[in-house]
Structure formats: structure tokens, C-alpha cells
Short mmCIF file of C-alpha atoms in Angstrom, two decimals:
data_model
loop_
_atom_site.label_atom_id
_atom_site.label_comp_id
_atom_site.label_asym_id
_atom_site.label_seq_id
_atom_site.Cartn_x
_atom_site.Cartn_y
_atom_site.Cartn_z
CA MET Q 193 12.45 -1.22 14.07
CA ALA Q 194 9.24 0.78 13.85
CA LYS Q 195 6.11 -1.09 14.94
CA TYR Q 196 3.64 -0.73 12.11
CA ASN Q 197 0.00 -1.74 12.29
CA VAL Q 198 -2.40 -2.95 9.60
CA PHE Q 199 -3.61 0.62 9.02
CA ASP Q 200 -0.08 1.62 7.91
CA CYS Q 201 -0.55 -0.80 4.99
CA THR Q 202 -2.45 0.78 2.13
CA MET Q 203 -3.55 0.34 -1.43
CA VAL Q 204 -1.33 2.23 -3.87
CA GLU Q 205 -2.56 3.48 -7.23
CA LEU Q 206 0.17 2.81 -9.80
CA ASP Q 207 0.89 5.02 -12.79
CA ARG Q 208 -0.99 3.71 -15.81
CA HIS Q 209 -1.14 4.66 -19.45
CA HIS Q 210 -3.94 3.63 -21.79
CA SER Q 211 -4.07 3.37 -25.56
CA ASP Q 212 -7.27 2.28 -27.31
CA ARG Q 213 -5.22 0.49 -29.95
CA LYS Q 214 -2.35 -0.91 -27.94
CA GLY Q 215 -3.71 -1.74 -24.47
CA ASN Q 216 -2.45 -0.59 -21.08
CA LEU Q 217 0.93 -0.04 -19.46
CA THR Q 218 1.62 0.31 -15.74
CA VAL Q 219 4.96 1.66 -14.51
CA VAL Q 220 6.81 1.11 -11.21
CA GLU Q 221 10.14 2.95 -10.86
CA ASN Q 222 12.67 2.91 -8.04
CA GLY Q 223 12.77 6.18 -6.16
CA LYS Q 224 9.44 7.38 -7.59
CA THR Q 225 6.57 4.95 -7.15
CA LEU Q 226 7.28 3.25 -3.82
CA PRO Q 227 8.82 4.23 -0.47
CA PHE Q 228 11.57 1.65 -1.13
CA ASP Q 229 13.76 0.53 -4.00
CA VAL Q 230 12.76 -2.81 -5.51
CA LYS Q 231 15.52 -5.40 -5.10
CA ARG Q 232 13.51 -8.55 -5.85
CA VAL Q 233 10.46 -9.41 -7.94
CA TYR Q 234 8.64 -12.73 -7.89
CA TYR Q 235 5.19 -13.97 -8.79
CA LEU Q 236 2.79 -16.71 -7.78
CA TYR Q 237 0.63 -18.43 -10.38
CA ASP Q 238 -1.28 -21.67 -10.99
CA VAL Q 239 -2.36 -21.65 -7.32
CA PRO Q 240 -4.87 -24.53 -7.03
CA GLY Q 241 -8.42 -23.61 -6.04
CA GLY Q 242 -8.90 -23.54 -2.27
CA GLU Q 243 -5.18 -23.22 -1.53
CA ASN Q 244 -3.67 -20.41 0.53
CA ARG Q 245 -0.25 -18.81 0.23
CA GLY Q 246 1.74 -16.62 2.58
CA SER Q 247 1.09 -17.55 6.21
CA HIS Q 248 4.24 -15.78 7.36
CA ALA Q 249 5.63 -12.37 8.31
CA HIS Q 250 8.82 -10.51 7.53
CA ARG Q 251 10.92 -8.81 10.18
CA ASP Q 252 12.32 -6.04 7.94
CA LEU Q 253 11.04 -6.53 4.40
CA SER Q 254 8.53 -4.19 2.74
CA GLN Q 255 6.50 -5.41 -0.23
CA LEU Q 256 4.09 -4.26 -2.88
CA ILE Q 257 1.63 -7.03 -3.77
CA VAL Q 258 -0.16 -6.73 -7.13
CA ALA Q 259 -2.83 -8.85 -8.81
CA ALA Q 260 -1.15 -8.80 -12.23
CA SER Q 261 -4.01 -10.97 -13.48
CA GLY Q 262 -7.18 -12.30 -11.86
CA SER Q 263 -7.93 -11.71 -8.20
CA PHE Q 264 -7.19 -12.83 -4.65
CA ARG Q 265 -7.56 -11.63 -1.08
CA VAL Q 266 -4.73 -10.59 1.26
CA THR Q 267 -5.39 -10.57 5.00
CA LEU Q 268 -2.86 -8.71 7.14
CA ASP Q 269 -2.47 -9.21 10.88
CA ASP Q 270 -0.40 -7.04 13.23
CA GLY Q 271 -0.95 -9.27 16.27
CA THR Q 272 -3.85 -7.13 17.49
CA CYS Q 273 -5.95 -6.33 14.45
CA ARG Q 274 -6.66 -7.94 11.08
CA ARG Q 275 -7.49 -6.20 7.81
CA SER Q 276 -8.37 -7.75 4.44
CA PHE Q 277 -7.81 -6.37 0.95
CA PHE Q 278 -9.27 -7.69 -2.29
CA LEU Q 279 -6.79 -7.27 -5.15
CA ASN Q 280 -8.15 -7.44 -8.69
CA ARG Q 281 -6.60 -4.57 -10.69
CA PRO Q 282 -3.08 -4.66 -12.18
CA TYR Q 283 -2.70 -0.89 -11.69
CA GLN Q 284 -3.18 -1.11 -7.91
CA GLY Q 285 -0.97 -2.69 -5.30
CA LEU Q 286 -1.04 -3.36 -1.59
CA LEU Q 287 1.89 -1.78 0.25
CA VAL Q 288 2.80 -4.14 3.11
CA LYS Q 289 5.02 -2.77 5.86
CA PRO Q 290 7.46 -4.94 7.88
CA GLY Q 291 6.13 -7.00 10.78
CA MET Q 292 2.78 -7.96 9.21
CA TRP Q 293 1.52 -11.53 9.13
CA ARG Q 294 -0.03 -12.15 5.73
CA ASP Q 295 -2.37 -14.75 4.28
CA LEU Q 296 -3.23 -14.85 0.57
CA GLU Q 297 -6.38 -16.75 -0.37
CA ASP Q 298 -9.38 -16.99 -2.68
CA PHE Q 299 -7.29 -17.02 -5.86
CA SER Q 300 -9.36 -16.83 -9.04
CA SER Q 301 -8.61 -19.16 -11.91
CA GLY Q 302 -5.53 -17.89 -13.75
CA ALA Q 303 -4.60 -15.37 -11.04
CA VAL Q 304 -1.04 -14.03 -11.02
CA CYS Q 305 0.24 -12.43 -7.80
CA MET Q 306 3.32 -10.27 -8.42
CA VAL Q 307 5.40 -9.17 -5.44
CA LEU Q 308 7.95 -6.35 -5.49
CA ALA Q 309 10.22 -6.59 -2.46
CA SER Q 310 12.56 -4.14 -0.76
CA ASP Q 311 15.38 -6.67 -0.39
CA GLU Q 312 16.75 -9.93 -1.72
CA TYR Q 313 15.62 -13.26 -0.28
CA ASN Q 314 16.81 -13.78 3.30
CA ALA Q 315 15.51 -16.82 5.18
CA ASP Q 316 16.32 -15.16 8.53
CA ASP Q 317 13.82 -12.37 7.76
CA TYR Q 318 10.88 -14.82 7.70
CA ILE Q 319 8.68 -15.65 10.69
CA ARG Q 320 6.74 -18.78 9.75
CA ASP Q 321 5.23 -19.70 13.14
CA TYR Q 322 2.31 -17.56 14.34
CA SER Q 323 3.19 -17.83 18.06
CA GLU Q 324 6.75 -16.72 17.23
CA PHE Q 325 5.20 -13.81 15.31
CA ILE Q 326 3.16 -12.77 18.37
CA ASN Q 327 6.33 -12.88 20.50
CA PHE Q 328 8.13 -10.77 17.88
CA ARG Q 329 5.30 -8.21 17.92
CA ASN Q 330 5.40 -8.03 21.73
CA GLU Q 331 9.16 -7.41 21.96
CA GLU Q 332 10.20 -3.94 23.06
#
């Protein structure tokens, strides 16, 4: 597996269409928008004030994290460096490469975090202990 760092994770501008009468539309298509095909979509909502989500890493999974509504902060950690992103536009997403520890926090009232994932749920892909994550990052 390639060893990515937090600077390999970037904000992605998504295709958007605007109509003064009918609102906005943002499109994500397999094979066009992202460097992976979307195999799973889920979203977080009604996150109580002061609560954090995430606090894990994925061994192989890539994700696009989007603030579909409201705002929140995502902090990525590659074991050496940390980088934070403030998400607050539904036409932008954070492309998260495999092997990144992530923390989601500072959710605004009514925030909806939508995640587009490169694979189906696999419990073995998760690293939920930070010291295990550091060991994973240090493996050759």
C-alpha cells in the first residue's frame, strides 16, 4: 500500500449547476468526479453540540467527505503531521486517502456530513486505536 500523507488529501471542487428559479444541483459520477468508484454512501446528522465523530483510520478505504448542510471541521493525521479542513459548502468535498486518522468536530446545528466511500463496509479495514494506527504507519 502507498504511504500517503496529509498533503495528499485535498479539497475537491464538485460540478455544480445553478438556476435562479430552481436552486442548485451538484453531481458526483463514478469514473469522472473522483479517483475511485463510489461503492457506499452514508451520512451523519443530528450530531449533538460538542460531540466528535471519526477518531479512526482506514487501511485501504478512500473517501470524499462533504458538508451537505451546515459546517464542521475535519482534522487528518498521518502519524507525523496534522492538517485541518473546514467544510461548509455542499459543492466541495475533502478527498481522504487511505491510512489517515480522522477526527470530525465543531458540527454546526443541523449539519449533515455525507461520505462517499470507495468500498463497502469492512470492519477489518478500521483502525480504532491511535497507538495501533501509529504502528500501522510505521510498518514497512
